[in-house]
Amino acid sequence: MNPLRYGQFHVGEDSDFQFVIERHLQICSEFGLMEFYVEISTHDINIDIENQLSSDYNTQPTPQTDQTLIASSSRLQIVGTCQPPTEDLGKFSDEDEYEASVPIRMSHQDKEDDNVWEDVVEEELANFYSQVDVERARGFTGDFGPRSDDVGELYEGMKFPTKAALRRHRCPKFGKECAWRLRATQKVNTYHWEITICPEKHKCVTMTLSQDHPKLDSDVIASFIISMVTLEPDVSVASIIERMNTQFQFEVSYKKAWLAKHKAITRVFGNWESSYSKLPRWMAAIQHFLPGTVVQFCYKPRPRGVPSDPNIRIFQRVFWAYKPCIDAFPHLKPMVQVDGTFLYGKYTQTLLIASSQDGNSNVVPLAFAIVEGETLEAWAWFLKRVRLHVVGERHNICLISDRHPSILSAVSDPRTMWQPPYGHHVHCIRHLASNLNKKYSDSNLKDLFVNIDFHRMAVPRQTIIHPGPEDPSLLTLQNKHISEHVWQGYPERVLRCRRSSKDHPGLPPQPILNVLKQTGFYGVSRLRYFEFDNALVSALVERWRPETHTFHMPQGECTITLQDVAILLGLPCVGVPIVGRTDLPWATVCEGLLGQTPLEGKLKGQRLSMKWLDDTFSFANFPPNPTAVDIEHFARAYILKLIGGYLMPDKSSKEVYLMYLPLLADLTAVRTFSWGSAVLAYLYRELCNATDPNTSDISGCMVLLHLWAWDRFPGLAPHQPHFIDPQLNVFGDLPPLGYRWTCIDVHYHQRYDTLKKYRLLLDSLKEDQIKWRPYDEDHVSQQIPHYCIDNRHIWLANVPLICFHIVEWQYSDRVLRHFGMDQPIPENPVDIDFLHTLKLTGNISANWFIEHQFYIHVWNNWQARVAFAPPYHGFGTHVRVYNNLRNNLDLTIHCKSRDDDLGKHVLHYASNGKVPFIGSIYMKHIGIDTRATKNAFGELHKNAHVCLKRVILAFAMNGKSN
C-alpha cells in the first residue's frame, strides 16, 4: 500500500479548484481518496448583521399567540412549489398549519436544453464549488471541453462543466446569419453538459468585418448598469441602450439590454428563489417596526418519499394585515370587498385582497394573502382570517365579491362566519355589469344597469323643473344626449381629441407645392400645428344637436357650413362627391399610385400605417433630381397624410384609409372633387357620435372646429390673430383665413382650463359677444384669397354632404344670419337616423356611389336648394322669439313675478326645439328678478304687464297661441 501523500496548494479561484480536480483524475488510479483542508479567513459582515437583526426581533414580544419568531429561523429553508394543495375543507383548522417566520427558497432544477444557443434569461449559477461532487468525480473518465476561448470544432460526446461554458463558444453571427444548431443535455445525477447531437461541420464564414461587439454581452452590461437599476429598478431598456451607446459608442440590441437589465436586477435584488427566502424576514421586520401587524404562514405537508429535513419547508400561503388598517376598520363603512388577481413571475400564484371604504368613499386596504390560486381552500382560509383578525366580533358586515364558485362555497361554510347575523354576502354590481355586457355587447345597457340604484335614490331634477324640450317632435334624441347626462348630475365628461400626427408635414418642396395649388390642397398645407382644447370641444359638443346639425346657443342656432370650410381651409366645395369602392386590392393600388408596396404589418385591410407613410415619403427622401413620376408619388403621399392626419383622421391615431387614394390617381382632376363637403360631413358625423355620453374620444377635423369657434366667439379665442403672411415671398399666394390663427405660435395657452368655465361662458353669452358674420369685416375680407370664395352660392344650399358611407345634411336655412339674412322659421330637418347606422365595418364590398345614388342626385342639383330670405336689418316683426332666445329668457324672468305658470311655459317654449339648456342655465333663470332689462323688441320696459302681452303676441305669431 502506498503511503499517504499530502500536498499544499492554494485555491483562490474557480480555475485553481478545477486544476486540482483534473490533477486528481490523472492520478486517480494511484490514490483513491483526496482530502481537502479548507481554512476560511474571510469575515462576512452580513452574518453579524443578520444575527443582530434576529436577536432584535427576539427581544421584541409579538402580540400574536399563534406565531413564534425564533432566532434560528434564518437558517431554515422553505422549498416552494406551485401545485395546488390537496387539503380537505372538512379538515380545515389552525392545527394543520405551520406558523413561523423563516426564509423561503424555491426549488429549481436544470432540464434538457434543445437549443443551447438561444438567449434566455437564466438564473446565475452558483460558484463552481457547489457543482463538483468529488466522490462522483472519481468515476468520471470523459474529457471536458477546452478552457480557452478557442474551442475549435465541436463534436458529439464533448463535455462542458456548465451550461454557460458551452454557450460561450457559440458562433458570433448566431441569430442573424448563422442557422447552425446543436443539442446538448445535462443528464440525471451528473454535473456536466454533454453534446448529444452535432450536425455536419460548422461552415459559417464571415465574409465581412463584424460590426458586433462580442465582448459587450449582457453580463458586462449588467455590471455597468448596477447603479442605474439600484436607484431606478423600472429603468427603461431604451435608457440602457442610450447609456451603452454613450459609454462605448456602440448600440446594443434591445434583447441584450433587456437581458442585462434582468441580470442586474437579480444581482441587486436577488432572483425568485432568494425573494421567497427573504419573505419571512420581511414580514418579521414589518412586525418589529409595526407592532400588532398580523402575519401567518401556511406550509404544505412533505410529500411521501422525501426525507425529513427540519431546515426545509414547502411554502403554500401567507396572510398579513397591517395594524393601522386593523384599527381603522371600526371607523369605516360596515362593508368588506374581496377580490383576487394573479401574480406575474416564475411562480404563478394569486394575491387576495380585502378592502373597505371610509365616509368619503376612499378605499382602505384591510388584509392581503398570497395563495396557490382562487380555490375553495384558499378563499376559506383567507376569509376566516379576515373575520378573525380584522372584522372581529362585528355583526351585519356586508361582504361584496364576484360570483366566483370558490367564494360562494367558502362563504356558505358556517366556519368562516360570513353568514347572518355575522355577515351578508352580496355580488359586485360592476362584475355583474361586465357579465351583462359580455353577453349582450351593449354598453348603454351596461351603464343603465350600473346606475339603477343611483336613479332610484337620487332626487330627479325634473321634480324642480322639466329640462325640455316640451315638444319632442324636433329634438327626438334628448334622452340619449350628453346634455341630459349633465342635467341628471352625472360626472363630467371631457372628450379627448384624436389625430394621427402631432407634426404638420411641413413646407413641401417646390414641385409638390405646384401640385398642391393645382389640386386645391394648398390652403391646408399652409396651416400649422396647434394644441387642441379638449374642454372647449366638450362644451361645444354639449350644445350640438344631431337632429339639426347646429349648435343651440341662447341667442339662436349656429353651425359650421361650407363657407367656413372654404374660407378657413381653402378646400374646394363644389364638384363630384367623395364616393367610391372600398374593396380594391390595396397593396396593388399603393404600388401603382405611390410607387411603394407597404411592408408586412403596415397595411391592414384598407388602413395604412401613418408612420410608414411618414418614413417612406419624408422630404429627406425626396430625390434631388425628381422625375414627373416621383413628384406624383410624393404629392399623393403628402395629400394622403393631410387627409389622415388633419382633415379626416379616425380614432386610431395611427392609420389612414386608402379609399381616398384612387381619387388622387389623376392629379389634374383632383380639384373637381368636393373635398370640402367630405371634410364637413366627416366632422358632422363625429360631432353627432360625441353627443353620446358613453363616447370618450372625438376625431374629425378638429382644426376646423377650433378656428370656427374662435372666429364666431371672440371670448373663446386665445389671442388676437395677425393678418400678415410672413412667408408670402416664399409661397406667392395668400393662405386661407385659418392661417392667421396658426402663424403666430405653434403652442398656445387655452383661454380656460376647465369644462365648467367654458360652459358658464356659453351660458352667459350676449348678443354683442357673437360675430354672426366674421368674414364680412373690411380688414378680414381683404385677406381672403380668391380661391376661397369660388362658387359661394353653394354655401346657402340645403344639401346632403357625402363622404363614402357618411351622409350628413347641411341646413343652411337654420343659420341664415351667418349670411346676412333675416332668420325665418326653418323647415323640419330630414330624418336620417338610418344613415347614422351605416359604417365601413361589414360593408367592405359596398359601392357607395350606388348606395347613395339618391343623395348624389340631390347634391348635383344643389342650385335648386339654395335658401333665400330678406336682408337682415335687426329684429324682424314675426320671428322675434326665434331670433333672440336669450331675451326670451329675460321675458320669462319678468313674467315669473306675475304669473309663475306662464313664466314656466315660456321657458319651455324657449327650449322647444331651440335650446336644450343644461344645468347652470336652468338654475340661473328660475328665480324672480324684476330688474328692468331689454326685451326681444330692444325696448326698455318697466312694467311686467307690457312684457306679458308681448310674450303672448310672440306665441301667436309662431303658431303656438295658448
PDB file of C-alpha atoms in Angstrom, residues 87-207:
ATOM      1  CA  GLU A  87     -56.227  19.741   1.811  1.00  0.00           C
ATOM      2  CA  ASP A  88     -59.885  18.924   2.523  1.00  0.00           C
ATOM      3  CA  LEU A  89     -62.093  21.764   3.753  1.00  0.00           C
ATOM      4  CA  GLY A  90     -63.580  19.485   6.321  1.00  0.00           C
ATOM      5  CA  LYS A  91     -60.176  19.178   7.981  1.00  0.00           C
ATOM      6  CA  PHE A  92     -59.620  22.930   7.889  1.00  0.00           C
ATOM      7  CA  SER A  93     -58.148  24.007  11.223  1.00  0.00           C
ATOM      8  CA  ASP A  94     -55.308  26.001  12.634  1.00  0.00           C
ATOM      9  CA  GLU A  95     -53.719  22.841  13.990  1.00  0.00           C
ATOM     10  CA  ASP A  96     -52.902  21.720  10.429  1.00  0.00           C
ATOM     11  CA  GLU A  97     -50.800  24.816   9.775  1.00  0.00           C
ATOM     12  CA  TYR A  98     -47.196  25.565  10.487  1.00  0.00           C
ATOM     13  CA  GLU A  99     -46.669  29.172  11.542  1.00  0.00           C
ATOM     14  CA  ALA A 100     -43.138  30.552  11.610  1.00  0.00           C
ATOM     15  CA  SER A 101     -41.029  33.350  10.267  1.00  0.00           C
ATOM     16  CA  VAL A 102     -38.432  31.616   8.135  1.00  0.00           C
ATOM     17  CA  PRO A 103     -36.630  32.317   4.860  1.00  0.00           C
ATOM     18  CA  ILE A 104     -38.068  30.625   1.801  1.00  0.00           C
ATOM     19  CA  ARG A 105     -36.099  29.014  -1.024  1.00  0.00           C
ATOM     20  CA  MET A 106     -37.912  27.935  -4.172  1.00  0.00           C
ATOM     21  CA  SER A 107     -36.715  24.707  -5.793  1.00  0.00           C
ATOM     22  CA  HIS A 108     -35.130  24.874  -9.262  1.00  0.00           C
ATOM     23  CA  GLN A 109     -33.752  22.132 -11.499  1.00  0.00           C
ATOM     24  CA  ASP A 110     -31.973  22.440 -14.802  1.00  0.00           C
ATOM     25  CA  LYS A 111     -33.572  20.478 -17.622  1.00  0.00           C
ATOM     26  CA  GLU A 112     -32.629  19.377 -21.081  1.00  0.00           C
ATOM     27  CA  ASP A 113     -31.972  22.257 -23.445  1.00  0.00           C
ATOM     28  CA  ASP A 114     -32.816  21.583 -27.090  1.00  0.00           C
ATOM     29  CA  ASN A 115     -31.015  24.671 -28.277  1.00  0.00           C
ATOM     30  CA  VAL A 116     -28.268  25.925 -26.040  1.00  0.00           C
ATOM     31  CA  TRP A 117     -27.565  28.823 -28.371  1.00  0.00           C
ATOM     32  CA  GLU A 118     -30.886  30.518 -27.569  1.00  0.00           C
ATOM     33  CA  ASP A 119     -30.503  33.574 -25.310  1.00  0.00           C
ATOM     34  CA  VAL A 120     -32.959  33.121 -22.479  1.00  0.00           C
ATOM     35  CA  VAL A 121     -32.888  34.627 -19.035  1.00  0.00           C
ATOM     36  CA  GLU A 122     -31.289  32.088 -16.707  1.00  0.00           C
ATOM     37  CA  GLU A 123     -30.526  32.272 -13.044  1.00  0.00           C
ATOM     38  CA  GLU A 124     -26.933  32.927 -12.060  1.00  0.00           C
ATOM     39  CA  LEU A 125     -25.201  29.629 -11.437  1.00  0.00           C
ATOM     40  CA  ALA A 126     -23.601  29.060  -8.103  1.00  0.00           C
ATOM     41  CA  ASN A 127     -19.858  29.003  -7.680  1.00  0.00           C
ATOM     42  CA  PHE A 128     -18.113  26.054  -9.193  1.00  0.00           C
ATOM     43  CA  TYR A 129     -17.553  24.541  -5.730  1.00  0.00           C
ATOM     44  CA  SER A 130     -21.253  23.698  -5.391  1.00  0.00           C
ATOM     45  CA  GLN A 131     -21.285  21.895  -8.757  1.00  0.00           C
ATOM     46  CA  VAL A 132     -18.485  19.388  -8.251  1.00  0.00           C
ATOM     47  CA  ASP A 133     -19.043  16.093  -6.499  1.00  0.00           C
ATOM     48  CA  VAL A 134     -15.589  14.725  -5.660  1.00  0.00           C
ATOM     49  CA  GLU A 135     -16.872  11.248  -4.952  1.00  0.00           C
ATOM     50  CA  ARG A 136     -18.559  11.074  -8.378  1.00  0.00           C
ATOM     51  CA  ALA A 137     -15.538  12.640  -9.993  1.00  0.00           C
ATOM     52  CA  ARG A 138     -13.533   9.517  -9.187  1.00  0.00           C
ATOM     53  CA  GLY A 139     -15.512   7.614 -11.772  1.00  0.00           C
ATOM     54  CA  PHE A 140     -15.529  10.351 -14.409  1.00  0.00           C
ATOM     55  CA  THR A 141     -13.439   9.307 -17.400  1.00  0.00           C
ATOM     56  CA  GLY A 142     -14.697  11.804 -20.000  1.00  0.00           C
ATOM     57  CA  ASP A 143     -12.962  14.949 -21.086  1.00  0.00           C
ATOM     58  CA  PHE A 144     -14.070  18.480 -20.526  1.00  0.00           C
ATOM     59  CA  GLY A 145     -14.050  20.986 -23.333  1.00  0.00           C
ATOM     60  CA  PRO A 146     -11.080  23.292 -23.672  1.00  0.00           C
ATOM     61  CA  ARG A 147     -10.777  26.011 -21.074  1.00  0.00           C
ATOM     62  CA  SER A 148      -9.679  28.674 -23.550  1.00  0.00           C
ATOM     63  CA  ASP A 149     -11.997  30.634 -25.780  1.00  0.00           C
ATOM     64  CA  ASP A 150     -10.525  28.953 -28.872  1.00  0.00           C
ATOM     65  CA  VAL A 151     -12.578  25.771 -28.702  1.00  0.00           C
ATOM     66  CA  GLY A 152     -12.037  24.604 -32.283  1.00  0.00           C
ATOM     67  CA  GLU A 153     -14.547  22.123 -33.691  1.00  0.00           C
ATOM     68  CA  LEU A 154     -17.423  20.813 -31.578  1.00  0.00           C
ATOM     69  CA  TYR A 155     -18.242  17.118 -31.689  1.00  0.00           C
ATOM     70  CA  GLU A 156     -20.699  14.639 -30.190  1.00  0.00           C
ATOM     71  CA  GLY A 157     -19.740  13.489 -26.704  1.00  0.00           C
ATOM     72  CA  MET A 158     -17.860  16.687 -25.904  1.00  0.00           C
ATOM     73  CA  LYS A 159     -18.478  17.757 -22.296  1.00  0.00           C
ATOM     74  CA  PHE A 160     -18.577  21.132 -20.597  1.00  0.00           C
ATOM     75  CA  PRO A 161     -18.687  21.816 -16.856  1.00  0.00           C
ATOM     76  CA  THR A 162     -21.568  24.294 -17.071  1.00  0.00           C
ATOM     77  CA  LYS A 163     -24.225  25.411 -19.477  1.00  0.00           C
ATOM     78  CA  ALA A 164     -22.701  28.893 -19.554  1.00  0.00           C
ATOM     79  CA  ALA A 165     -19.315  27.450 -20.546  1.00  0.00           C
ATOM     80  CA  LEU A 166     -20.899  25.749 -23.533  1.00  0.00           C
ATOM     81  CA  ARG A 167     -22.703  28.892 -24.636  1.00  0.00           C
ATOM     82  CA  ARG A 168     -19.513  30.912 -24.670  1.00  0.00           C
ATOM     83  CA  HIS A 169     -18.397  29.011 -27.798  1.00  0.00           C
ATOM     84  CA  ARG A 170     -21.368  29.812 -29.994  1.00  0.00           C
ATOM     85  CA  CYS A 171     -20.992  31.471 -33.400  1.00  0.00           C
ATOM     86  CA  PRO A 172     -20.719  35.302 -33.303  1.00  0.00           C
ATOM     87  CA  LYS A 173     -23.309  35.508 -36.081  1.00  0.00           C
ATOM     88  CA  PHE A 174     -25.863  33.329 -34.269  1.00  0.00           C
ATOM     89  CA  GLY A 175     -29.413  34.620 -34.684  1.00  0.00           C
ATOM     90  CA  LYS A 176     -28.504  36.854 -37.642  1.00  0.00           C
ATOM     91  CA  GLU A 177     -26.826  34.939 -40.479  1.00  0.00           C
ATOM     92  CA  CYS A 178     -25.870  31.610 -38.914  1.00  0.00           C
ATOM     93  CA  ALA A 179     -28.581  28.933 -38.697  1.00  0.00           C
ATOM     94  CA  TRP A 180     -26.369  26.095 -37.454  1.00  0.00           C
ATOM     95  CA  ARG A 181     -27.696  24.307 -34.326  1.00  0.00           C
ATOM     96  CA  LEU A 182     -26.653  21.504 -31.972  1.00  0.00           C
ATOM     97  CA  ARG A 183     -28.196  19.773 -28.983  1.00  0.00           C
ATOM     98  CA  ALA A 184     -26.717  19.315 -25.501  1.00  0.00           C
ATOM     99  CA  THR A 185     -28.105  17.613 -22.424  1.00  0.00           C
ATOM    100  CA  GLN A 186     -27.423  17.580 -18.713  1.00  0.00           C
ATOM    101  CA  LYS A 187     -28.080  14.007 -17.766  1.00  0.00           C
ATOM    102  CA  VAL A 188     -29.555  12.892 -14.463  1.00  0.00           C
ATOM    103  CA  ASN A 189     -27.222  12.868 -11.451  1.00  0.00           C
ATOM    104  CA  THR A 190     -24.374  14.453 -13.390  1.00  0.00           C
ATOM    105  CA  TYR A 191     -22.864  17.897 -13.208  1.00  0.00           C
ATOM    106  CA  HIS A 192     -21.707  18.415 -16.764  1.00  0.00           C
ATOM    107  CA  TRP A 193     -23.316  19.179 -20.104  1.00  0.00           C
ATOM    108  CA  GLU A 194     -22.677  16.775 -22.982  1.00  0.00           C
ATOM    109  CA  ILE A 195     -23.229  17.377 -26.704  1.00  0.00           C
ATOM    110  CA  THR A 196     -25.611  14.619 -27.839  1.00  0.00           C
ATOM    111  CA  ILE A 197     -26.439  15.716 -31.385  1.00  0.00           C
ATOM    112  CA  CYS A 198     -23.978  17.628 -33.528  1.00  0.00           C
ATOM    113  CA  PRO A 199     -24.828  18.047 -37.247  1.00  0.00           C
ATOM    114  CA  GLU A 200     -22.343  18.474 -40.030  1.00  0.00           C
ATOM    115  CA  LYS A 201     -19.305  20.639 -39.592  1.00  0.00           C
ATOM    116  CA  HIS A 202     -19.945  24.304 -38.913  1.00  0.00           C
ATOM    117  CA  LYS A 203     -19.191  26.069 -42.203  1.00  0.00           C
ATOM    118  CA  CYS A 204     -20.192  29.632 -41.357  1.00  0.00           C
ATOM    119  CA  VAL A 205     -17.589  32.013 -42.738  1.00  0.00           C
ATOM    120  CA  THR A 206     -17.524  35.727 -42.032  1.00  0.00           C
ATOM    121  CA  MET A 207     -17.251  37.464 -45.401  1.00  0.00           C
TER     122      MET A 207
END
